[in-house]
Short mmCIF file of C-alpha atoms in Angstrom, two decimals:
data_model
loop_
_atom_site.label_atom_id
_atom_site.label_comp_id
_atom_site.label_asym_id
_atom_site.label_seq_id
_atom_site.Cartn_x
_atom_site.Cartn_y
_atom_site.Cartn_z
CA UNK A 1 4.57 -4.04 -25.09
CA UNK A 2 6.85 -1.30 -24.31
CA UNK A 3 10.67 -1.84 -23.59
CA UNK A 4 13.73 0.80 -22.56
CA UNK A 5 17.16 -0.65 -22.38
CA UNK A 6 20.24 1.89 -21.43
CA UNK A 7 23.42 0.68 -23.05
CA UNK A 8 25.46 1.34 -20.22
CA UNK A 9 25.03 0.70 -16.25
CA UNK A 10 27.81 3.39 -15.15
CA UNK A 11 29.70 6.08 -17.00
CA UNK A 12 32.93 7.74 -15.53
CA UNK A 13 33.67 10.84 -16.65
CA UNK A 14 35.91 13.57 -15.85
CA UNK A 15 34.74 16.99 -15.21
CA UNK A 16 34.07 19.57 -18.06
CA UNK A 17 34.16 16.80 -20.80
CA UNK A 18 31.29 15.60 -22.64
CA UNK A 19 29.05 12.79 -22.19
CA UNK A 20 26.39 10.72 -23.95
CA UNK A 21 24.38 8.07 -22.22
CA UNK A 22 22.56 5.58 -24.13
CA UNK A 23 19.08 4.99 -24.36
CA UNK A 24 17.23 2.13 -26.59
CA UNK A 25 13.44 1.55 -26.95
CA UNK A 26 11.19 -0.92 -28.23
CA UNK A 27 7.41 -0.03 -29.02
CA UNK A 28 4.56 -1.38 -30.64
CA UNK A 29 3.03 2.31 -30.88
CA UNK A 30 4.52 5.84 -31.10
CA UNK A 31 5.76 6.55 -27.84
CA UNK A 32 6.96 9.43 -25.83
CA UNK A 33 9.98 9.37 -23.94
CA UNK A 34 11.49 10.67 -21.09
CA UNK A 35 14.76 11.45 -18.94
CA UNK A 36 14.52 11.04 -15.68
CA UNK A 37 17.61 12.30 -12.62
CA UNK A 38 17.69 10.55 -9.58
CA UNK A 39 19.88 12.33 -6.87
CA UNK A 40 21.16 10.21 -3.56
CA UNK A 41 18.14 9.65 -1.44
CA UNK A 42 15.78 12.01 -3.49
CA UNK A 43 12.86 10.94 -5.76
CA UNK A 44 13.10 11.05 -9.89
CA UNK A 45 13.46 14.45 -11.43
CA UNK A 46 12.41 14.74 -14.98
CA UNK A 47 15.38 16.73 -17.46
CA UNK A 48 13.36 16.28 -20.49
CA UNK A 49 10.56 15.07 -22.36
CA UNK A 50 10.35 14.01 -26.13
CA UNK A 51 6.05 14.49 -27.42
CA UNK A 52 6.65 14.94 -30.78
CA UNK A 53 7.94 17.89 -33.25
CA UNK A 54 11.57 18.62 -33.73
CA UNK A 55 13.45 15.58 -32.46
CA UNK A 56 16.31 17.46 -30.62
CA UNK A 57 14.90 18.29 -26.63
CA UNK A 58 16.69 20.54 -24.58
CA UNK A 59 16.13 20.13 -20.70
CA UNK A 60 17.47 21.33 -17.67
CA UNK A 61 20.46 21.73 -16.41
CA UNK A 62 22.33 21.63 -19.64
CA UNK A 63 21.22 18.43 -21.25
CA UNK A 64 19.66 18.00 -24.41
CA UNK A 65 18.54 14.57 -26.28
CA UNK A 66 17.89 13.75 -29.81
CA UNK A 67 15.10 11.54 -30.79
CA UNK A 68 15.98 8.66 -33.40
CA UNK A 69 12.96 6.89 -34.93
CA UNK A 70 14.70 5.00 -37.35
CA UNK A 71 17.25 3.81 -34.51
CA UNK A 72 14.76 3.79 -31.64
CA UNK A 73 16.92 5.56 -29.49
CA UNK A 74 16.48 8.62 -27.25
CA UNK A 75 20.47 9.32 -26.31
CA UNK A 76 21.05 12.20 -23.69
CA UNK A 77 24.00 14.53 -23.88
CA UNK A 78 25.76 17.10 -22.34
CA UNK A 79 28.80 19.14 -23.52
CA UNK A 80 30.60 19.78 -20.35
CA UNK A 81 29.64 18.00 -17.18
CA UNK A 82 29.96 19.03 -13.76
CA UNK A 83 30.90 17.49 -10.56
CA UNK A 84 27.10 18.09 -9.32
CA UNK A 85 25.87 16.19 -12.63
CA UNK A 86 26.90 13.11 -10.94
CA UNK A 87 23.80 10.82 -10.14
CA UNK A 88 21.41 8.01 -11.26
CA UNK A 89 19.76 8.58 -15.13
CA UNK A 90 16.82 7.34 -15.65
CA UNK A 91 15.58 6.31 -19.67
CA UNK A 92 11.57 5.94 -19.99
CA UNK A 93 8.77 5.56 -22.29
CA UNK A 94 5.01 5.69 -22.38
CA UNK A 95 2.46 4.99 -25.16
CA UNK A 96 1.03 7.78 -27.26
CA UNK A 97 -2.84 6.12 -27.27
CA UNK A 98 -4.03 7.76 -23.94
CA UNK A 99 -1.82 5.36 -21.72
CA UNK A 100 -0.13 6.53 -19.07
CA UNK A 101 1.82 3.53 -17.47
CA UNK A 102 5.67 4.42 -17.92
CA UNK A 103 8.56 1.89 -18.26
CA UNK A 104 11.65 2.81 -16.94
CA UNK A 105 15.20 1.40 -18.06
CA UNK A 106 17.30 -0.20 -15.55
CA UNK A 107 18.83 3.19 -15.29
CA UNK A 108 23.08 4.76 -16.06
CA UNK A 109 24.83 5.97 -13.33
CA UNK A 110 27.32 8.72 -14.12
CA UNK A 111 30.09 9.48 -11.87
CA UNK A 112 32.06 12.93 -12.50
CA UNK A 113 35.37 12.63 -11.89
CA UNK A 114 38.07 15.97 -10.89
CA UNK B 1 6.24 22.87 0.07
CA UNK B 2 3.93 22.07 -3.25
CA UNK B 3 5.54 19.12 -4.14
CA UNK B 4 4.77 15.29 -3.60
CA UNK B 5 5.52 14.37 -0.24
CA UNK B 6 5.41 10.56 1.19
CA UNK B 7 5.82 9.60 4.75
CA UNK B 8 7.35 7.55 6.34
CA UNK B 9 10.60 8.01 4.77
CA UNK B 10 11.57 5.01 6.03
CA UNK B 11 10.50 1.92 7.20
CA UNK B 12 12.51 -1.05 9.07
CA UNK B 13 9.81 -4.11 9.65
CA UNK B 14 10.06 -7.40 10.82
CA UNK B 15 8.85 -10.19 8.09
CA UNK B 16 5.42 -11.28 8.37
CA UNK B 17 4.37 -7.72 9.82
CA UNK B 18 1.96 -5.15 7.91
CA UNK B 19 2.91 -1.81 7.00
CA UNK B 20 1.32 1.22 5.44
CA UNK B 21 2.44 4.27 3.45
CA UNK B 22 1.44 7.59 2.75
CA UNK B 23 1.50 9.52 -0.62
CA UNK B 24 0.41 12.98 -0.56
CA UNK B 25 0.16 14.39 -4.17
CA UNK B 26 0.46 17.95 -5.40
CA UNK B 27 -2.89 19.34 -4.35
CA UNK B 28 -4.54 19.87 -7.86
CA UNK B 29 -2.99 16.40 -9.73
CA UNK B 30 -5.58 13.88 -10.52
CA UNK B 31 -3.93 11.27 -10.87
CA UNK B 32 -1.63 9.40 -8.68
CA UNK B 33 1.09 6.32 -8.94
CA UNK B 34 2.72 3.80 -7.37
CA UNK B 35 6.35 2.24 -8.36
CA UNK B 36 8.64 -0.26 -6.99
CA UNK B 37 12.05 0.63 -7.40
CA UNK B 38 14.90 -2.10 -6.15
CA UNK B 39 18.48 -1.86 -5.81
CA UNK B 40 20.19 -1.27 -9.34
CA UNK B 41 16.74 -1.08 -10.76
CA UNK B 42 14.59 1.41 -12.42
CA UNK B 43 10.98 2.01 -10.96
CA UNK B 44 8.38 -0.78 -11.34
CA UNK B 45 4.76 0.93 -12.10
CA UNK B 46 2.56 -1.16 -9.60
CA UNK B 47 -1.04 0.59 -9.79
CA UNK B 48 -2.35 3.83 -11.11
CA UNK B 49 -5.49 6.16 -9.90
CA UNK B 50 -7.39 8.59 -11.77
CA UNK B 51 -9.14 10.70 -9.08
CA UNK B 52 -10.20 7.69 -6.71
CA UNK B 53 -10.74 5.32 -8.86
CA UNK B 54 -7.87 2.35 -8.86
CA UNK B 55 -7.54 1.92 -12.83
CA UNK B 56 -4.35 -0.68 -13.47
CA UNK B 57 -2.56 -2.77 -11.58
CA UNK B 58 0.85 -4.21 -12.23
CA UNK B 59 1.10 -7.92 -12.01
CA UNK B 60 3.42 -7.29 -9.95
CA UNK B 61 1.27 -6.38 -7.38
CA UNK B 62 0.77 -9.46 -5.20
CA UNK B 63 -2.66 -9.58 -3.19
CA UNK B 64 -0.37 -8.36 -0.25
CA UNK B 65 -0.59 -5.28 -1.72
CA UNK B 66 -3.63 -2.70 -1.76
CA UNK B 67 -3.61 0.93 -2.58
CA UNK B 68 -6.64 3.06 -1.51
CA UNK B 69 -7.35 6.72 -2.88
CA UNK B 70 -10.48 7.35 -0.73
CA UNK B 71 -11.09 10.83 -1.65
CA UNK B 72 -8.95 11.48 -4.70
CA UNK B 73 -6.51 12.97 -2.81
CA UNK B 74 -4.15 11.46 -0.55
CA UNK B 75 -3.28 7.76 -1.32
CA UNK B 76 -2.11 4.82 0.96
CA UNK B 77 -0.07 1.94 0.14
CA UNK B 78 -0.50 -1.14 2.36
CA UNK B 79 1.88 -4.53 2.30
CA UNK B 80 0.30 -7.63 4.27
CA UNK B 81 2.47 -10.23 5.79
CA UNK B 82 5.58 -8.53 4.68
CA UNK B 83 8.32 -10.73 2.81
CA UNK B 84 12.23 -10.10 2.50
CA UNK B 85 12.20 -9.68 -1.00
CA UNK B 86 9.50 -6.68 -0.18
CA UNK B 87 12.50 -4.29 0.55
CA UNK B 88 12.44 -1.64 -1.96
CA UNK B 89 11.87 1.84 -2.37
CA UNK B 90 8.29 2.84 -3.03
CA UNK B 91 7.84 5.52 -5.17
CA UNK B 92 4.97 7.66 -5.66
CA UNK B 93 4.20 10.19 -8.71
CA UNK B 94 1.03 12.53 -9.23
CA UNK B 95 0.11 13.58 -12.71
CA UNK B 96 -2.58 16.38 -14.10
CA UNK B 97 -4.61 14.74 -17.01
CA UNK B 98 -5.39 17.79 -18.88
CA UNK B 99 -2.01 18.03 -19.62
CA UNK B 100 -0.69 16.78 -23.20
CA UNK B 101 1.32 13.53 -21.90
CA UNK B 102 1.29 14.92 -18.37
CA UNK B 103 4.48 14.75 -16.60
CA UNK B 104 5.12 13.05 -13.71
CA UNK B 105 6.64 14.40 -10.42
CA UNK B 106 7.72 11.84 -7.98
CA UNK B 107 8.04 12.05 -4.10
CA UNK B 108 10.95 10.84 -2.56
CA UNK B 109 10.17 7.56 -1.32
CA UNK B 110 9.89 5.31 1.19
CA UNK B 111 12.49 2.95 1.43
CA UNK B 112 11.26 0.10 2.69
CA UNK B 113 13.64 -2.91 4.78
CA UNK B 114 11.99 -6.30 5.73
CA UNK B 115 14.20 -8.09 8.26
#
């Protein structure tokens, strides 16, 4: 069984500064795993994607995330938010053996501040 | 638009009533989803279609709940003798197989309120 926890439920953060929000995993198999942006009263928009290779993803809009096997952790980052960044984040992961069911984590909400 | 589209947006429905929802995927995606997503929450995965064939369902999904996917295309959601705890948003993704780990795109939802 697959698992995704994120560390933190809301991140303040002012405008321009960095920010990491925290992503856990748990998987019986080798997994891929995802980043998902959810805007006010829109449907999930994916920023990245981690299949396999080098473990640092870049996505849109900025972000990038850095695959950890050893920590089993799939943190997202960006080095200078903006006001617009401000939204739901959405941690998943799927299995690697043909499946295609995707578990979501509860989900970070970060809130850029001026 | 190309994208996933669902209909109704929303949904206001008095408990104990059925209801019905649309998904209408991007044209050439084979496969097709349905999440639950609750306040605070992440989505739920509830079932899963590969052309129009129903392939998982979440245990999740009570027998209140049946998805169709009559012609591989379109999908419909259905909820039977509605409860409160029914309120959600209803998500719905479309996928192409051929794609290594296809991604995902998601509609927008139908939020869903059972009085």
């Amino acid at each position: 069984a697959q698992s995704v926890t994120q560390l933190d439920s809301q991140v303040p953060v002012f405008e321009e500064a960095p920010v990491e929000l925290r992503c856990n995993y748990s998987s019986s198999v080798s997994v891929y795993l995802f980043w998902y942006v959810q805007y006010p009263n829109q449907g999930l928009q994916l920023l990245l994607k981690y299949l396999s290779g080098s473990t640092l993803v870049k996505g849109i809009n900025g972000f990038e995330a850095e695959f950890n096997k050893s920590q089993t952790s799939f943190h997202l980052r960006k080095p200078s938010v903006h006001i617009s960044d401000t939204a739901e984040y959405f941690c998943a992961v799927s299995g690697n053996t043909g499946g295609f069911k995707t578990i979501f984590g509860a989900g970070t909400r970060l809130f850029v501040k001026a | 638009d190309t994208g996933v589209s669902q209909d109704p947006r929303h949904k206001i429905t008095k408990r104990g009533q059925n209801v019905t929802f649309r998904c209408d995927p991007i044209s050439e995606h084979n496969r097709l989803y349905w999440y639950r997503q609750t306040l605070g929450q992440g989505p739920e995965f509830l079932t899963y279609f590969q052309n129009e064939a129903q392939l998982e369902k979440s245990r999740l999904l009570s027998d209140r709940f049946s998805a169709e996917r009559p012609k591989g295309s379109f999908s419909t959601l259905e909820i039977q003798r509605t409860e409160q705890g029914d309120s959600a948003m209803y998500l719905c993704a479309s996928s192409l197989s051929r794609e290594v780990q296809e991604t995902q795109y998601f509609g927008p939802g139908t939020r869903l309120l059972v009085l």
